[in-house]
GROMACS .gro file of N, CA and C in nm:
model
  528
    1UNK      N    1   1.060  -1.629   0.583
    1UNK     CA    2   1.045  -1.493   0.635
    1UNK      C    3   1.095  -1.393   0.530
    2UNK      N    4   1.015  -1.292   0.499
    2UNK     CA    5   1.058  -1.194   0.401
    2UNK      C    6   1.178  -1.112   0.449
    3UNK      N    7   1.258  -1.073   0.354
    3UNK     CA    8   1.366  -0.978   0.380
    3UNK      C    9   1.305  -0.839   0.366
    4UNK      N   10   1.337  -0.749   0.456
    4UNK     CA   11   1.291  -0.611   0.443
    4UNK      C   12   1.412  -0.523   0.412
    5UNK      N   13   1.388  -0.424   0.327
    5UNK     CA   14   1.493  -0.331   0.288
    5UNK      C   15   1.430  -0.203   0.238
    6UNK      N   16   1.495  -0.092   0.265
    6UNK     CA   17   1.451   0.036   0.210
    6UNK      C   18   1.485   0.039   0.061
    7UNK      N   19   1.408   0.116  -0.015
    7UNK     CA   20   1.434   0.130  -0.157
    7UNK      C   21   1.581   0.164  -0.183
    8UNK      N   22   1.639   0.250  -0.101
    8UNK     CA   23   1.779   0.293  -0.121
    8UNK      C   24   1.877   0.177  -0.108
    9UNK      N   25   1.836   0.070  -0.041
    9UNK     CA   26   1.925  -0.044  -0.021
    9UNK      C   27   1.906  -0.155  -0.123
   10UNK      N   28   1.816  -0.138  -0.217
   10UNK     CA   29   1.793  -0.238  -0.320
   10UNK      C   30   1.882  -0.210  -0.441
   11UNK      N   31   1.930  -0.317  -0.504
   11UNK     CA   32   2.013  -0.302  -0.623
   11UNK      C   33   1.924  -0.273  -0.744
   12UNK      N   34   1.987  -0.229  -0.853
   12UNK     CA   35   1.912  -0.207  -0.976
   12UNK      C   36   1.849  -0.337  -1.024
   13UNK      N   37   1.920  -0.450  -1.008
   13UNK     CA   38   1.865  -0.579  -1.049
   13UNK      C   39   1.743  -0.616  -0.965
   14UNK      N   40   1.749  -0.590  -0.834
   14UNK     CA   41   1.633  -0.618  -0.748
   14UNK      C   42   1.514  -0.532  -0.787
   15UNK      N   43   1.537  -0.405  -0.816
   15UNK     CA   44   1.429  -0.317  -0.858
   15UNK      C   45   1.368  -0.363  -0.991
   16UNK      N   46   1.452  -0.409  -1.084
   16UNK     CA   47   1.400  -0.463  -1.211
   16UNK      C   48   1.315  -0.587  -1.185
   17UNK      N   49   1.361  -0.675  -1.094
   17UNK     CA   50   1.284  -0.796  -1.061
   17UNK      C   51   1.150  -0.762  -0.998
   18UNK      N   52   1.149  -0.663  -0.909
   18UNK     CA   53   1.024  -0.621  -0.845
   18UNK      C   54   0.927  -0.568  -0.950
   19UNK      N   55   0.976  -0.480  -1.036
   19UNK     CA   56   0.890  -0.423  -1.140
   19UNK      C   57   0.834  -0.533  -1.231
   20UNK      N   58   0.919  -0.629  -1.268
   20UNK     CA   59   0.873  -0.739  -1.355
   20UNK      C   60   0.764  -0.821  -1.285
   21UNK      N   61   0.783  -0.850  -1.156
   21UNK     CA   62   0.682  -0.925  -1.080
   21UNK      C   63   0.550  -0.849  -1.078
   22UNK      N   64   0.556  -0.719  -1.052
   22UNK     CA   65   0.435  -0.637  -1.044
   22UNK      C   66   0.367  -0.626  -1.181
   23UNK      N   67   0.445  -0.609  -1.287
   23UNK     CA   68   0.386  -0.605  -1.421
   23UNK      C   69   0.313  -0.735  -1.452
   24UNK      N   70   0.376  -0.849  -1.419
   24UNK     CA   71   0.312  -0.979  -1.443
   24UNK      C   72   0.188  -0.997  -1.357
   25UNK      N   73   0.200  -0.966  -1.228
   25UNK     CA   74   0.090  -0.990  -1.134
   25UNK      C   75  -0.032  -0.906  -1.167
   26UNK      N   76  -0.011  -0.786  -1.220
   26UNK     CA   77  -0.122  -0.697  -1.252
   26UNK      C   78  -0.155  -0.699  -1.401
   27UNK      N   79  -0.112  -0.804  -1.469
   27UNK     CA   80  -0.144  -0.826  -1.611
   27UNK      C   81  -0.122  -0.702  -1.697
   28UNK      N   82  -0.010  -0.635  -1.676
   28UNK     CA   83   0.022  -0.517  -1.755
   28UNK      C   84  -0.049  -0.391  -1.710
   29UNK      N   85  -0.130  -0.399  -1.604
   29UNK     CA   86  -0.204  -0.282  -1.555
   29UNK      C   87  -0.131  -0.206  -1.445
   30UNK      N   88  -0.002  -0.231  -1.431
   30UNK     CA   89   0.077  -0.162  -1.329
   30UNK      C   90   0.152  -0.049  -1.399
   31UNK      N   91   0.106   0.075  -1.376
   31UNK     CA   92   0.157   0.191  -1.450
   31UNK      C   93   0.287   0.244  -1.391
   32UNK      N   94   0.348   0.338  -1.463
   32UNK     CA   95   0.467   0.404  -1.412
   32UNK      C   96   0.435   0.483  -1.285
   33UNK      N   97   0.314   0.541  -1.277
   33UNK     CA   98   0.273   0.608  -1.153
   33UNK      C   99   0.263   0.508  -1.039
   34UNK      N  100   0.204   0.390  -1.066
   34UNK     CA  101   0.196   0.287  -0.962
   34UNK      C  102   0.336   0.249  -0.913
   35UNK      N  103   0.429   0.236  -1.007
   35UNK     CA  104   0.567   0.203  -0.972
   35UNK      C  105   0.627   0.313  -0.884
   36UNK      N  106   0.606   0.437  -0.922
   36UNK     CA  107   0.657   0.549  -0.843
   36UNK      C  108   0.601   0.546  -0.701
   37UNK      N  109   0.474   0.510  -0.686
   37UNK     CA  110   0.411   0.504  -0.553
   37UNK      C  111   0.473   0.393  -0.468
   38UNK      N  112   0.527   0.290  -0.531
   38UNK     CA  113   0.582   0.174  -0.461
   38UNK      C  114   0.720   0.203  -0.401
   39UNK      N  115   0.786   0.305  -0.450
   39UNK     CA  116   0.925   0.334  -0.412
   39UNK      C  117   0.934   0.436  -0.299
   40UNK      N  118   1.047   0.434  -0.229
   40UNK     CA  119   1.075   0.534  -0.127
   40UNK      C  120   1.046   0.490   0.015
   41UNK      N  121   1.011   0.364   0.032
   41UNK     CA  122   0.980   0.314   0.166
   41UNK      C  123   1.048   0.181   0.191
   42UNK      N  124   0.986   0.101   0.273
   42UNK     CA  125   1.040  -0.029   0.311
   42UNK      C  126   0.970  -0.137   0.229
   43UNK      N  127   1.049  -0.225   0.170
   43UNK     CA  128   0.999  -0.335   0.088
   43UNK      C  129   1.012  -0.466   0.165
   44UNK      N  130   0.918  -0.556   0.144
   44UNK     CA  131   0.927  -0.693   0.194
   44UNK      C  132   0.937  -0.783   0.071
   45UNK      N  133   1.043  -0.865   0.067
   45UNK     CA  134   1.070  -0.948  -0.049
   45UNK      C  135   1.085  -1.094  -0.007
   46UNK      N  136   1.023  -1.183  -0.085
   46UNK     CA  137   1.036  -1.326  -0.063
   46UNK      C  138   1.094  -1.388  -0.190
   47UNK      N  139   1.201  -1.466  -0.173
   47UNK     CA  140   1.264  -1.536  -0.285
   47UNK      C  141   1.246  -1.686  -0.267
   48UNK      N  142   1.241  -1.758  -0.379
   48UNK     CA  143   1.232  -1.903  -0.372
   48UNK      C  144   1.372  -1.964  -0.357
   49UNK      N  145   1.381  -2.093  -0.356
   49UNK     CA  146   1.508  -2.162  -0.337
   49UNK      C  147   1.612  -2.134  -0.444
   50UNK      N  148   1.568  -2.087  -0.560
   50UNK     CA  149   1.662  -2.055  -0.667
   50UNK      C  150   1.706  -1.909  -0.663
   51UNK      N  151   1.648  -1.832  -0.572
   51UNK     CA  152   1.680  -1.690  -0.562
   51UNK      C  153   1.586  -1.600  -0.641
   52UNK      N  154   1.486  -1.658  -0.707
   52UNK     CA  155   1.391  -1.579  -0.785
   52UNK      C  156   1.289  -1.513  -0.692
   53UNK      N  157   1.254  -1.390  -0.722
   53UNK     CA  158   1.155  -1.317  -0.644
   53UNK      C  159   1.017  -1.377  -0.667
   54UNK      N  160   0.948  -1.412  -0.557
   54UNK     CA  161   0.813  -1.471  -0.570
   54UNK      C  162   0.705  -1.386  -0.503
   55UNK      N  163   0.744  -1.294  -0.415
   55UNK     CA  164   0.643  -1.209  -0.349
   55UNK      C  165   0.706  -1.077  -0.307
   56UNK      N  166   0.625  -0.973  -0.307
   56UNK     CA  167   0.673  -0.838  -0.275
   56UNK      C  168   0.560  -0.753  -0.220
   57UNK      N  169   0.594  -0.655  -0.142
   57UNK     CA  170   0.506  -0.548  -0.099
   57UNK      C  171   0.593  -0.438  -0.043
   58UNK      N  172   0.540  -0.317  -0.038
   58UNK     CA  173   0.615  -0.208   0.025
   58UNK      C  174   0.520  -0.122   0.107
   59UNK      N  175   0.579  -0.047   0.197
   59UNK     CA  176   0.503   0.050   0.275
   59UNK      C  177   0.578   0.183   0.265
   60UNK      N  178   0.504   0.288   0.226
   60UNK     CA  179   0.562   0.421   0.209
   60UNK      C  180   0.485   0.518   0.298
   61UNK      N  181   0.551   0.625   0.336
   61UNK     CA  182   0.483   0.723   0.420
   61UNK      C  183   0.396   0.815   0.336
   62UNK      N  184   0.274   0.835   0.384
   62UNK     CA  185   0.182   0.932   0.327
   62UNK      C  186   0.121   1.010   0.441
   63UNK      N  187   0.072   1.128   0.410
   63UNK     CA  188  -0.002   1.207   0.508
   63UNK      C  189  -0.150   1.198   0.476
   64UNK      N  190  -0.227   1.166   0.578
   64UNK     CA  191  -0.372   1.163   0.567
   64UNK      C  192  -0.424   1.260   0.672
   65UNK      N  193  -0.508   1.354   0.630
   65UNK     CA  194  -0.566   1.450   0.723
   65UNK      C  195  -0.703   1.401   0.764
   66UNK      N  196  -0.728   1.408   0.894
   66UNK     CA  197  -0.857   1.364   0.948
   66UNK      C  198  -0.892   1.451   1.068
   67UNK      N  199  -1.009   1.513   1.062
   67UNK     CA  200  -1.060   1.596   1.172
   67UNK      C  201  -0.955   1.699   1.217
   68UNK      N  202  -0.891   1.761   1.119
   68UNK     CA  203  -0.795   1.867   1.148
   68UNK      C  204  -0.657   1.820   1.190
   69UNK      N  205  -0.632   1.690   1.187
   69UNK     CA  206  -0.500   1.638   1.225
   69UNK      C  207  -0.434   1.573   1.104
   70UNK      N  208  -0.304   1.593   1.090
   70UNK     CA  209  -0.227   1.527   0.986
   70UNK      C  210  -0.169   1.399   1.045
   71UNK      N  211  -0.208   1.285   0.988
   71UNK     CA  212  -0.168   1.155   1.042
   71UNK      C  213  -0.055   1.094   0.960
   72UNK      N  214   0.052   1.056   1.027
   72UNK     CA  215   0.164   0.985   0.965
   72UNK      C  216   0.115   0.843   0.933
   73UNK      N  217   0.100   0.815   0.805
   73UNK     CA  218   0.034   0.692   0.761
   73UNK      C  219   0.129   0.605   0.681
   74UNK      N  220   0.136   0.478   0.716
   74UNK     CA  221   0.209   0.380   0.637
   74UNK      C  222   0.116   0.325   0.531
   75UNK      N  223   0.143   0.357   0.405
   75UNK     CA  224   0.055   0.318   0.295
   75UNK      C  225   0.116   0.200   0.222
   76UNK      N  226   0.040   0.093   0.211
   76UNK     CA  227   0.088  -0.031   0.150
   76UNK      C  228   0.071  -0.022  -0.002
   77UNK      N  229   0.177  -0.058  -0.073
   77UNK     CA  230   0.180  -0.052  -0.219
   77UNK      C  231   0.241  -0.179  -0.276
   78UNK      N  232   0.207  -0.209  -0.398
   78UNK     CA  233   0.277  -0.312  -0.476
   78UNK      C  234   0.281  -0.450  -0.415
   79UNK      N  235   0.171  -0.495  -0.356
   79UNK     CA  236   0.168  -0.631  -0.300
   79UNK      C  237   0.135  -0.728  -0.413
   80UNK      N  238   0.222  -0.827  -0.431
   80UNK     CA  239   0.202  -0.924  -0.537
   80UNK      C  240   0.273  -1.054  -0.504
   81UNK      N  241   0.215  -1.163  -0.551
   81UNK     CA  242   0.275  -1.296  -0.540
   81UNK      C  243   0.276  -1.355  -0.681
   82UNK      N  244   0.389  -1.415  -0.718
   82UNK     CA  245   0.399  -1.477  -0.850
   82UNK      C  246   0.286  -1.579  -0.867
   83UNK      N  247   0.229  -1.588  -0.985
   83UNK     CA  248   0.109  -1.668  -1.011
   83UNK      C  249   0.123  -1.812  -0.962
   84UNK      N  250   0.237  -1.875  -0.983
   84UNK     CA  251   0.253  -2.016  -0.945
   84UNK      C  252   0.271  -2.037  -0.796
   85UNK      N  253   0.282  -1.928  -0.720
   85UNK     CA  254   0.301  -1.938  -0.574
   85UNK      C  255   0.181  -1.884  -0.496
   86UNK      N  256   0.077  -1.839  -0.565
   86UNK     CA  257  -0.040  -1.784  -0.496
   86UNK      C  258  -0.109  -1.892  -0.415
   87UNK      N  259  -0.165  -1.852  -0.302
   87UNK     CA  260  -0.236  -1.945  -0.215
   87UNK      C  261  -0.145  -2.022  -0.122
   88UNK      N  262  -0.017  -1.989  -0.121
   88UNK     CA  263   0.080  -2.061  -0.038
   88UNK      C  264   0.114  -1.988   0.092
   89UNK      N  265   0.049  -1.874   0.116
   89UNK     CA  266   0.074  -1.798   0.239
   89UNK      C  267   0.179  -1.690   0.226
   90UNK      N  268   0.237  -1.673   0.108
   90UNK     CA  269   0.341  -1.572   0.091
   90UNK      C  270   0.286  -1.430   0.103
   91UNK      N  271   0.163  -1.406   0.055
   91UNK     CA  272   0.102  -1.274   0.071
   91UNK      C  273   0.088  -1.238   0.218
   92UNK      N  274   0.049  -1.335   0.300
   92UNK     CA  275   0.038  -1.312   0.445
   92UNK      C  276   0.173  -1.283   0.507
   93UNK      N  277   0.278  -1.351   0.460
   93UNK     CA  278   0.412  -1.325   0.513
   93UNK      C  279   0.458  -1.184   0.478
   94UNK      N  280   0.432  -1.144   0.354
   94UNK     CA  281   0.467  -1.008   0.313
   94UNK      C  282   0.391  -0.907   0.398
   95UNK      N  283   0.262  -0.928   0.415
   95UNK     CA  284   0.182  -0.835   0.494
   95UNK      C  285   0.227  -0.832   0.639
   96UNK      N  286   0.263  -0.944   0.698
   96UNK     CA  287   0.311  -0.946   0.836
   96UNK      C  288   0.435  -0.859   0.851
   97UNK      N  289   0.525  -0.867   0.754
   97UNK     CA  290   0.646  -0.785   0.759
   97UNK      C  291   0.612  -0.636   0.746
   98UNK      N  292   0.519  -0.603   0.656
   98UNK     CA  293   0.480  -0.463   0.638
   98UNK      C  294   0.403  -0.411   0.759
   99UNK      N  295   0.319  -0.495   0.818
   99UNK     CA  296   0.243  -0.454   0.937
   99UNK      C  297   0.336  -0.429   1.055
  100UNK      N  298   0.445  -0.503   1.064
  100UNK     CA  299   0.544  -0.478   1.170
  100UNK      C  300   0.601  -0.337   1.155
  101UNK      N  301   0.631  -0.298   1.031
  101UNK     CA  302   0.681  -0.163   1.004
  101UNK      C  303   0.574  -0.060   1.038
  102UNK      N  304   0.453  -0.082   0.993
  102UNK     CA  305   0.344   0.013   1.019
  102UNK      C  306   0.321   0.028   1.169
  103UNK      N  307   0.313  -0.083   1.240
  103UNK     CA  308   0.286  -0.078   1.384
  103UNK      C  309   0.396  -0.008   1.461
  104UNK      N  310   0.520  -0.014   1.411
  104UNK     CA  311   0.631   0.047   1.482
  104UNK      C  312   0.663   0.189   1.442
  105UNK      N  313   0.611   0.236   1.327
  105UNK     CA  314   0.654   0.366   1.277
  105UNK      C  315   0.541   0.462   1.244
  106UNK      N  316   0.417   0.417   1.242
  106UNK     CA  317   0.306   0.500   1.197
  106UNK      C  318   0.190   0.497   1.295
  107UNK      N  319   0.100   0.595   1.281
  107UNK     CA  320  -0.020   0.597   1.365
  107UNK      C  321  -0.138   0.532   1.294
  108UNK      N  322  -0.122   0.509   1.163
  108UNK     CA  323  -0.229   0.453   1.082
  108UNK      C  324  -0.168   0.378   0.965
  109UNK      N  325  -0.228   0.267   0.927
  109UNK     CA  326  -0.194   0.198   0.804
  109UNK      C  327  -0.310   0.212   0.708
  110UNK      N  328  -0.281   0.221   0.578
  110UNK     CA  329  -0.387   0.232   0.477
  110UNK      C  330  -0.343   0.162   0.350
  111UNK      N  331  -0.441   0.120   0.272
  111UNK     CA  332  -0.413   0.058   0.143
  111UNK      C  333  -0.538   0.060   0.058
  112UNK      N  334  -0.517   0.043  -0.071
  112UNK     CA  335  -0.627   0.026  -0.165
  112UNK      C  336  -0.625  -0.121  -0.206
  113UNK      N  337  -0.736  -0.189  -0.186
  113UNK     CA  338  -0.741  -0.333  -0.210
  113UNK      C  339  -0.798  -0.366  -0.348
  114UNK      N  340  -0.728  -0.454  -0.420
  114UNK     CA  341  -0.784  -0.509  -0.542
  114UNK      C  342  -0.888  -0.614  -0.503
  115UNK      N  343  -0.971  -0.654  -0.597
  115UNK     CA  344  -1.069  -0.759  -0.568
  115UNK      C  345  -0.999  -0.886  -0.519
  116UNK      N  346  -0.886  -0.919  -0.578
  116UNK     CA  347  -0.812  -1.038  -0.538
  116UNK      C  348  -0.752  -1.026  -0.399
  117UNK      N  349  -0.723  -0.904  -0.354
  117UNK     CA  350  -0.656  -0.885  -0.226
  117UNK      C  351  -0.748  -0.866  -0.107
  118UNK      N  352  -0.874  -0.835  -0.129
  118UNK     CA  353  -0.967  -0.803  -0.020
  118UNK      C  354  -0.969  -0.912   0.087
  119UNK      N  355  -0.977  -1.037   0.047
  119UNK     CA  356  -0.983  -1.147   0.144
  119UNK      C  357  -0.861  -1.153   0.234
  120UNK      N  358  -0.744  -1.134   0.175
  120UNK     CA  359  -0.620  -1.134   0.253
  120UNK      C  360  -0.622  -1.023   0.358
  121UNK      N  361  -0.657  -0.903   0.316
  121UNK     CA  362  -0.653  -0.789   0.408
  121UNK      C  363  -0.759  -0.801   0.518
  122UNK      N  364  -0.878  -0.841   0.481
  122UNK     CA  365  -0.984  -0.858   0.583
  122UNK      C  366  -0.944  -0.965   0.685
  123UNK      N  367  -0.889  -1.075   0.637
  123UNK     CA  368  -0.848  -1.183   0.727
  123UNK      C  369  -0.739  -1.138   0.824
  124UNK      N  370  -0.665  -1.036   0.787
  124UNK     CA  371  -0.557  -0.984   0.872
  124UNK      C  372  -0.605  -0.869   0.961
  125UNK      N  373  -0.735  -0.839   0.957
  125UNK     CA  374  -0.790  -0.737   1.044
  125UNK      C  375  -0.797  -0.597   0.986
  126UNK      N  376  -0.762  -0.581   0.860
  126UNK     CA  377  -0.778  -0.451   0.796
  126UNK      C  378  -0.927  -0.425   0.776
  127UNK      N  379  -0.970  -0.300   0.799
  127UNK     CA  380  -1.111  -0.265   0.792
  127UNK      C  381  -1.137  -0.164   0.682
  128UNK      N  382  -1.243  -0.187   0.606
  128UNK     CA  383  -1.282  -0.091   0.504
  128UNK      C  384  -1.333   0.036   0.572
  129UNK      N  385  -1.283   0.151   0.528
  129UNK     CA  386  -1.326   0.279   0.583
  129UNK      C  387  -1.471   0.305   0.544
  130UNK      N  388  -1.554   0.337   0.642
  130UNK     CA  389  -1.697   0.357   0.618
  130UNK      C  390  -1.736   0.502   0.597
  131UNK      N  391  -1.644   0.594   0.611
  131UNK     CA  392  -1.677   0.735   0.594
  131UNK      C  393  -1.636   0.787   0.457
  132UNK      N  394  -1.649   0.918   0.440
  132UNK     CA  395  -1.609   0.982   0.315
  132UNK      C  396  -1.457   0.991   0.307
  133UNK      N  397  -1.407   1.000   0.184
  133UNK     CA  398  -1.264   1.020   0.162
  133UNK      C  399  -1.246   1.101   0.034
  134UNK      N  400  -1.140   1.177   0.030
  134UNK     CA  401  -1.112   1.265  -0.083
  134UNK      C  402  -0.962   1.289  -0.086
  135UNK      N  403  -0.919   1.384  -0.168
  135UNK     CA  404  -0.776   1.417  -0.178
  135UNK      C  405  -0.760   1.568  -0.179
  136UNK      N  406  -0.643   1.612  -0.133
  136UNK     CA  407  -0.604   1.752  -0.149
  136UNK      C  408  -0.538   1.764  -0.284
  137UNK      N  409  -0.606   1.833  -0.376
  137UNK     CA  410  -0.550   1.855  -0.509
  137UNK      C  411  -0.479   1.988  -0.516
  138UNK      N  412  -0.420   2.019  -0.629
  138UNK     CA  413  -0.350   2.146  -0.646
  138UNK      C  414  -0.439   2.267  -0.621
  139UNK      N  415  -0.572   2.252  -0.643
  139UNK     CA  416  -0.663   2.364  -0.623
  139UNK      C  417  -0.753   2.349  -0.502
  140UNK      N  418  -0.722   2.254  -0.414
  140UNK     CA  419  -0.805   2.232  -0.296
  140UNK      C  420  -0.855   2.089  -0.290
  141UNK      N  421  -0.958   2.066  -0.211
  141UNK     CA  422  -1.011   1.932  -0.192
  141UNK      C  423  -1.078   1.883  -0.320
  142UNK      N  424  -1.044   1.759  -0.359
  142UNK     CA  425  -1.097   1.698  -0.480
  142UNK      C  426  -1.171   1.570  -0.443
  143UNK      N  427  -1.297   1.562  -0.482
  143UNK     CA  428  -1.374   1.440  -0.461
  143UNK      C  429  -1.320   1.334  -0.556
  144UNK      N  430  -1.301   1.213  -0.506
  144UNK     CA  431  -1.249   1.106  -0.589
  144UNK      C  432  -1.361   1.047  -0.674
  145UNK      N  433  -1.326   0.984  -0.786
  145UNK     CA  434  -1.431   0.926  -0.872
  145UNK      C  435  -1.519   0.828  -0.796
  146UNK      N  436  -1.645   0.819  -0.838
  146UNK     CA  437  -1.741   0.731  -0.771
  146UNK      C  438  -1.699   0.585  -0.772
  147UNK      N  439  -1.618   0.545  -0.871
  147UNK     CA  440  -1.576   0.405  -0.878
  147UNK      C  441  -1.452   0.376  -0.793
  148UNK      N  442  -1.402   0.475  -0.723
  148UNK     CA  443  -1.286   0.456  -0.635
  148UNK      C  444  -1.331   0.379  -0.512
  149UNK      N  445  -1.266   0.267  -0.487
  149UNK     CA  446  -1.300   0.184  -0.371
  149UNK      C  447  -1.251   0.251  -0.243
  150UNK      N  448  -1.325   0.238  -0.134
  150UNK     CA  449  -1.279   0.295  -0.007
  150UNK      C  450  -1.147   0.231   0.037
  151UNK      N  451  -1.065   0.307   0.105
  151UNK     CA  452  -0.939   0.250   0.155
  151UNK      C  453  -0.966   0.151   0.268
  152UNK      N  454  -0.872   0.061   0.286
  152UNK     CA  455  -0.870  -0.029   0.402
  152UNK      C  456  -0.770   0.028   0.501
  153UNK      N  457  -0.804   0.018   0.630
  153UNK     CA  458  -0.722   0.081   0.734
  153UNK      C  459  -0.678  -0.018   0.840
  154UNK      N  460  -0.561   0.009   0.893
  154UNK     CA  461  -0.509  -0.060   1.011
  154UNK      C  462  -0.484   0.051   1.113
  155UNK      N  463  -0.565   0.053   1.216
  155UNK     CA  464  -0.554   0.159   1.316
  155UNK      C  465  -0.447   0.120   1.418
  156UNK      N  466  -0.342   0.197   1.422
  156UNK     CA  467  -0.234   0.171   1.516
  156UNK      C  468  -0.264   0.248   1.645
  157UNK      N  469  -0.259   0.380   1.637
  157UNK     CA  470  -0.296   0.462   1.753
  157UNK      C  471  -0.396   0.571   1.716
  158UNK      N  472  -0.423   0.589   1.589
  158UNK     CA  473  -0.512   0.696   1.544
  158UNK      C  474  -0.657   0.665   1.578
  159UNK      N  475  -0.723   0.762   1.642
  159UNK     CA  476  -0.867   0.752   1.667
  159UNK      C  477  -0.936   0.820   1.549
  160UNK      N  478  -1.026   0.748   1.484
  160UNK     CA  479  -1.092   0.800   1.365
  160UNK      C  480  -1.242   0.807   1.387
  161UNK      N  481  -1.303   0.911   1.330
  161UNK     CA  482  -1.447   0.931   1.339
  161UNK      C  483  -1.504   0.936   1.198
  162UNK      N  484  -1.587   0.839   1.158
  162UNK     CA  485  -1.641   0.838   1.022
  162UNK      C  486  -1.722   0.963   0.987
  163UNK      N  487  -1.756   1.045   1.085
  163UNK     CA  488  -1.827   1.170   1.056
  163UNK      C  489  -1.734   1.270   0.986
  164UNK      N  490  -1.603   1.247   0.994
  164UNK     CA  491  -1.505   1.335   0.930
  164UNK      C  492  -1.436   1.256   0.818
  165UNK      N  493  -1.417   1.319   0.702
  165UNK     CA  494  -1.354   1.247   0.591
  165UNK      C  495  -1.205   1.224   0.614
  166UNK      N  496  -1.152   1.126   0.542
  166UNK     CA  497  -1.007   1.108   0.531
  166UNK      C  498  -0.965   1.183   0.406
  167UNK      N  499  -0.864   1.268   0.418
  167UNK     CA  500  -0.815   1.346   0.304
  167UNK      C  501  -0.671   1.304   0.275
  168UNK      N  502  -0.651   1.243   0.160
  168UNK     CA  503  -0.519   1.195   0.118
  168UNK      C  504  -0.449   1.303   0.038
  169UNK      N  505  -0.316   1.307   0.047
  169UNK     CA  506  -0.243   1.404  -0.034
  169UNK      C  507  -0.249   1.365  -0.180
  170UNK      N  508  -0.237   1.465  -0.267
  170UNK     CA  509  -0.244   1.446  -0.411
  170UNK      C  510  -0.119   1.375  -0.460
  171UNK      N  511  -0.134   1.292  -0.563
  171UNK     CA  512  -0.019   1.231  -0.630
  171UNK      C  513  -0.063   1.193  -0.772
  172UNK      N  514   0.033   1.170  -0.858
  172UNK     CA  515   0.002   1.132  -0.995
  172UNK      C  516  -0.062   0.994  -1.000
  173UNK      N  517  -0.141   0.969  -1.104
  173UNK     CA  518  -0.206   0.838  -1.119
  173UNK      C  519  -0.319   0.823  -1.019
  174UNK      N  520  -0.338   0.699  -0.972
  174UNK     CA  521  -0.443   0.674  -0.874
  174UNK      C  522  -0.408   0.741  -0.741
  175UNK      N  523  -0.506   0.810  -0.683
  175UNK     CA  524  -0.483   0.875  -0.553
  175UNK      C  525  -0.470   0.771  -0.445
  176UNK      N  526  -0.557   0.669  -0.446
  176UNK     CA  527  -0.550   0.563  -0.346
  176UNK      C  528  -0.479   0.441  -0.397
   0.00000   0.00000   0.00000
């Protein structure tokens, strides 16, 4: 069972271990902006018998506007499993811990899925958003690049209508 802890409750050594796991898991494609997005919420951590970190994920609060309503959204970030432990169910354990947080604290869950992660999220009931999505930028609504994959959603209590776009708040790096 993963241990959950808020970023404020993690030690500097734990944060270094998380960053190292994410850098390895994303083959060096995990940016400083990605790291910043991973912090400030609840983390789920799995350690092996030696105490080494083998799996991680976090959920942070974001605001998503839909049909004139601002939705308190638990956004999943930084999900990774160490290469030698992939396929062992640890990603599902991490997601179960994060989904418990989302279901208890938010009206909507959202995430951006990598190609490797799509199967895990779909198997857990996350649904790809079929409507338009964009971001609120410093100068107003900004259409996201055409290569941006649609977000995956976990509907807790939010009623969503694909006729209305999902508008994510602006942030550095990748918006989703």
